[in-house]
Short mmCIF file of C-alpha atoms in Angstrom, two decimals:
data_model
loop_
_atom_site.label_atom_id
_atom_site.label_comp_id
_atom_site.label_asym_id
_atom_site.label_seq_id
_atom_site.Cartn_x
_atom_site.Cartn_y
_atom_site.Cartn_z
CA UNK A 514 9.37 23.43 -1.19
CA UNK A 515 8.65 21.34 -4.19
CA UNK A 516 11.07 18.15 -3.45
CA UNK A 517 8.37 18.22 -0.34
CA UNK A 518 5.47 18.70 -2.94
CA UNK A 519 6.78 15.62 -4.68
CA UNK A 520 6.78 13.46 -2.08
CA UNK A 521 3.65 13.85 -1.13
CA UNK A 522 2.14 13.16 -4.62
CA UNK A 523 4.24 9.67 -5.06
CA UNK A 524 2.81 8.54 -1.35
CA UNK A 525 -0.52 9.70 -2.66
CA UNK A 526 -0.33 8.26 -6.06
CA UNK A 527 0.69 4.89 -4.23
CA UNK A 528 -2.19 5.15 -1.91
CA UNK A 529 -4.84 5.90 -5.07
CA UNK A 530 -3.14 2.65 -6.16
CA UNK A 531 -4.11 0.61 -3.90
CA UNK A 532 -7.11 2.04 -3.16
CA UNK A 533 -7.87 0.93 -6.68
CA UNK A 534 -6.46 -2.25 -7.18
CA UNK A 535 -8.56 -3.45 -4.16
CA UNK A 536 -11.73 -1.57 -5.33
CA UNK A 537 -11.95 0.73 -2.84
CA UNK A 538 -13.77 3.77 -3.52
CA UNK A 539 -12.55 6.79 -1.82
CA UNK A 540 -15.40 7.09 0.78
CA UNK A 541 -15.02 3.02 1.82
CA UNK A 542 -11.68 4.06 2.65
CA UNK A 543 -12.12 7.40 4.20
CA UNK A 544 -14.93 4.94 6.55
CA UNK A 545 -11.57 2.14 6.78
CA UNK A 546 -9.87 4.72 8.38
CA UNK A 547 -11.91 6.68 10.44
CA UNK A 548 -11.58 9.56 8.09
CA UNK A 549 -13.88 11.87 5.79
CA UNK A 550 -13.12 11.02 1.89
CA UNK A 551 -12.72 14.35 0.81
CA UNK A 552 -9.26 13.92 3.55
CA UNK A 553 -8.16 10.93 0.95
CA UNK A 554 -8.90 12.84 -1.88
CA UNK A 555 -6.44 15.53 -0.62
CA UNK A 556 -3.92 13.27 0.13
CA UNK A 557 -4.19 11.25 -3.38
CA UNK A 558 -3.87 14.21 -4.78
CA UNK A 559 -0.70 15.51 -2.87
CA UNK A 560 -2.80 18.10 -0.97
CA UNK A 561 -1.99 17.47 2.56
CA UNK A 562 0.93 16.16 4.71
CA UNK A 563 -0.48 13.42 5.89
CA UNK A 564 0.77 12.73 9.79
CA UNK A 565 2.55 9.23 10.37
CA UNK A 566 -0.12 8.57 12.58
CA UNK A 567 -2.70 8.72 9.72
CA UNK A 568 -0.54 7.30 7.28
CA UNK A 569 -0.20 3.82 9.48
CA UNK A 570 -4.03 4.39 10.02
CA UNK A 571 -4.43 4.09 6.13
CA UNK A 572 -1.85 1.16 5.84
CA UNK A 573 -3.74 -0.28 8.05
CA UNK A 574 -7.24 0.18 5.89
CA UNK A 575 -5.48 -1.20 2.63
CA UNK A 576 -4.39 -4.22 4.22
CA UNK A 577 -0.41 -3.32 3.45
CA UNK A 578 2.37 -2.71 5.48
CA UNK A 579 2.59 1.00 6.31
CA UNK A 580 6.51 0.49 3.93
CA UNK A 581 3.97 -0.36 1.41
CA UNK A 582 2.98 3.49 1.03
CA UNK A 583 6.59 4.47 0.02
CA UNK A 584 7.23 1.48 -2.97
CA UNK A 585 6.08 5.12 -5.24
CA UNK A 586 4.64 4.15 -8.28
CA UNK A 587 5.94 6.57 -11.03
CA UNK A 588 3.86 7.31 -14.45
CA UNK A 589 6.47 4.33 -16.26
CA UNK A 590 6.25 2.15 -13.94
CA UNK A 591 3.54 -0.67 -13.27
CA UNK A 592 3.58 -3.24 -10.76
CA UNK A 593 2.75 -6.53 -13.13
CA UNK A 594 0.34 -8.96 -11.58
CA UNK A 595 2.82 -11.23 -9.91
CA UNK A 596 4.40 -8.73 -8.39
CA UNK A 597 0.54 -7.81 -6.46
CA UNK A 598 0.66 -11.45 -5.51
CA UNK A 599 3.93 -11.31 -3.90
CA UNK A 600 3.32 -8.52 -2.17
CA UNK A 601 -0.58 -10.02 -1.08
CA UNK A 602 1.82 -13.60 0.21
CA UNK A 603 4.19 -11.34 1.91
CA UNK A 604 1.38 -9.87 3.72
CA UNK A 605 0.24 -12.81 4.73
CA UNK A 606 3.21 -14.37 5.86
CA UNK A 607 4.48 -11.55 8.24
CA UNK A 608 0.91 -12.31 9.92
CA UNK A 609 2.13 -15.75 9.93
CA UNK A 610 2.71 -17.39 13.20
CA UNK A 611 7.09 -18.73 12.76
CA UNK A 612 5.91 -22.31 12.37
CA UNK A 613 3.32 -21.43 9.66
CA UNK A 614 6.37 -19.42 8.30
CA UNK A 615 8.64 -22.58 8.35
CA UNK A 616 6.44 -24.55 6.60
CA UNK A 617 5.35 -21.97 3.97
CA UNK A 618 9.39 -21.81 2.77
CA UNK A 619 9.38 -25.36 2.47
CA UNK A 620 6.25 -25.48 0.47
CA UNK A 621 7.20 -22.99 -1.77
CA UNK A 622 10.92 -24.31 -1.82
CA UNK A 623 9.54 -27.82 -3.18
CA UNK A 624 6.86 -25.87 -5.18
CA UNK A 625 10.07 -24.27 -7.24
CA UNK A 626 12.31 -26.62 -7.36
#
């Protein structure tokens, strides 16, 4: 049972970190996803066993891929500014068409030479 709670706390902490990175309050995230702010608070504290459907709505509201909600943040590890920017670039690429992705790859290759 404690292992179950630990997963909920880790996902909740990740959602809180992403929300704060974007400058959203619990209220504004709730509004974007169609949830009451108190529900967002319960999720962030690991008190609610949130459904996969609701996690997908929260991810969309945070403009991240669902899998990013499971990139846990613990007390000892903080994402660097570079890692955050890389995640933002990946999110943009996921929504781009194949031609744009290929062009971005070539541009990045040239910049990093």
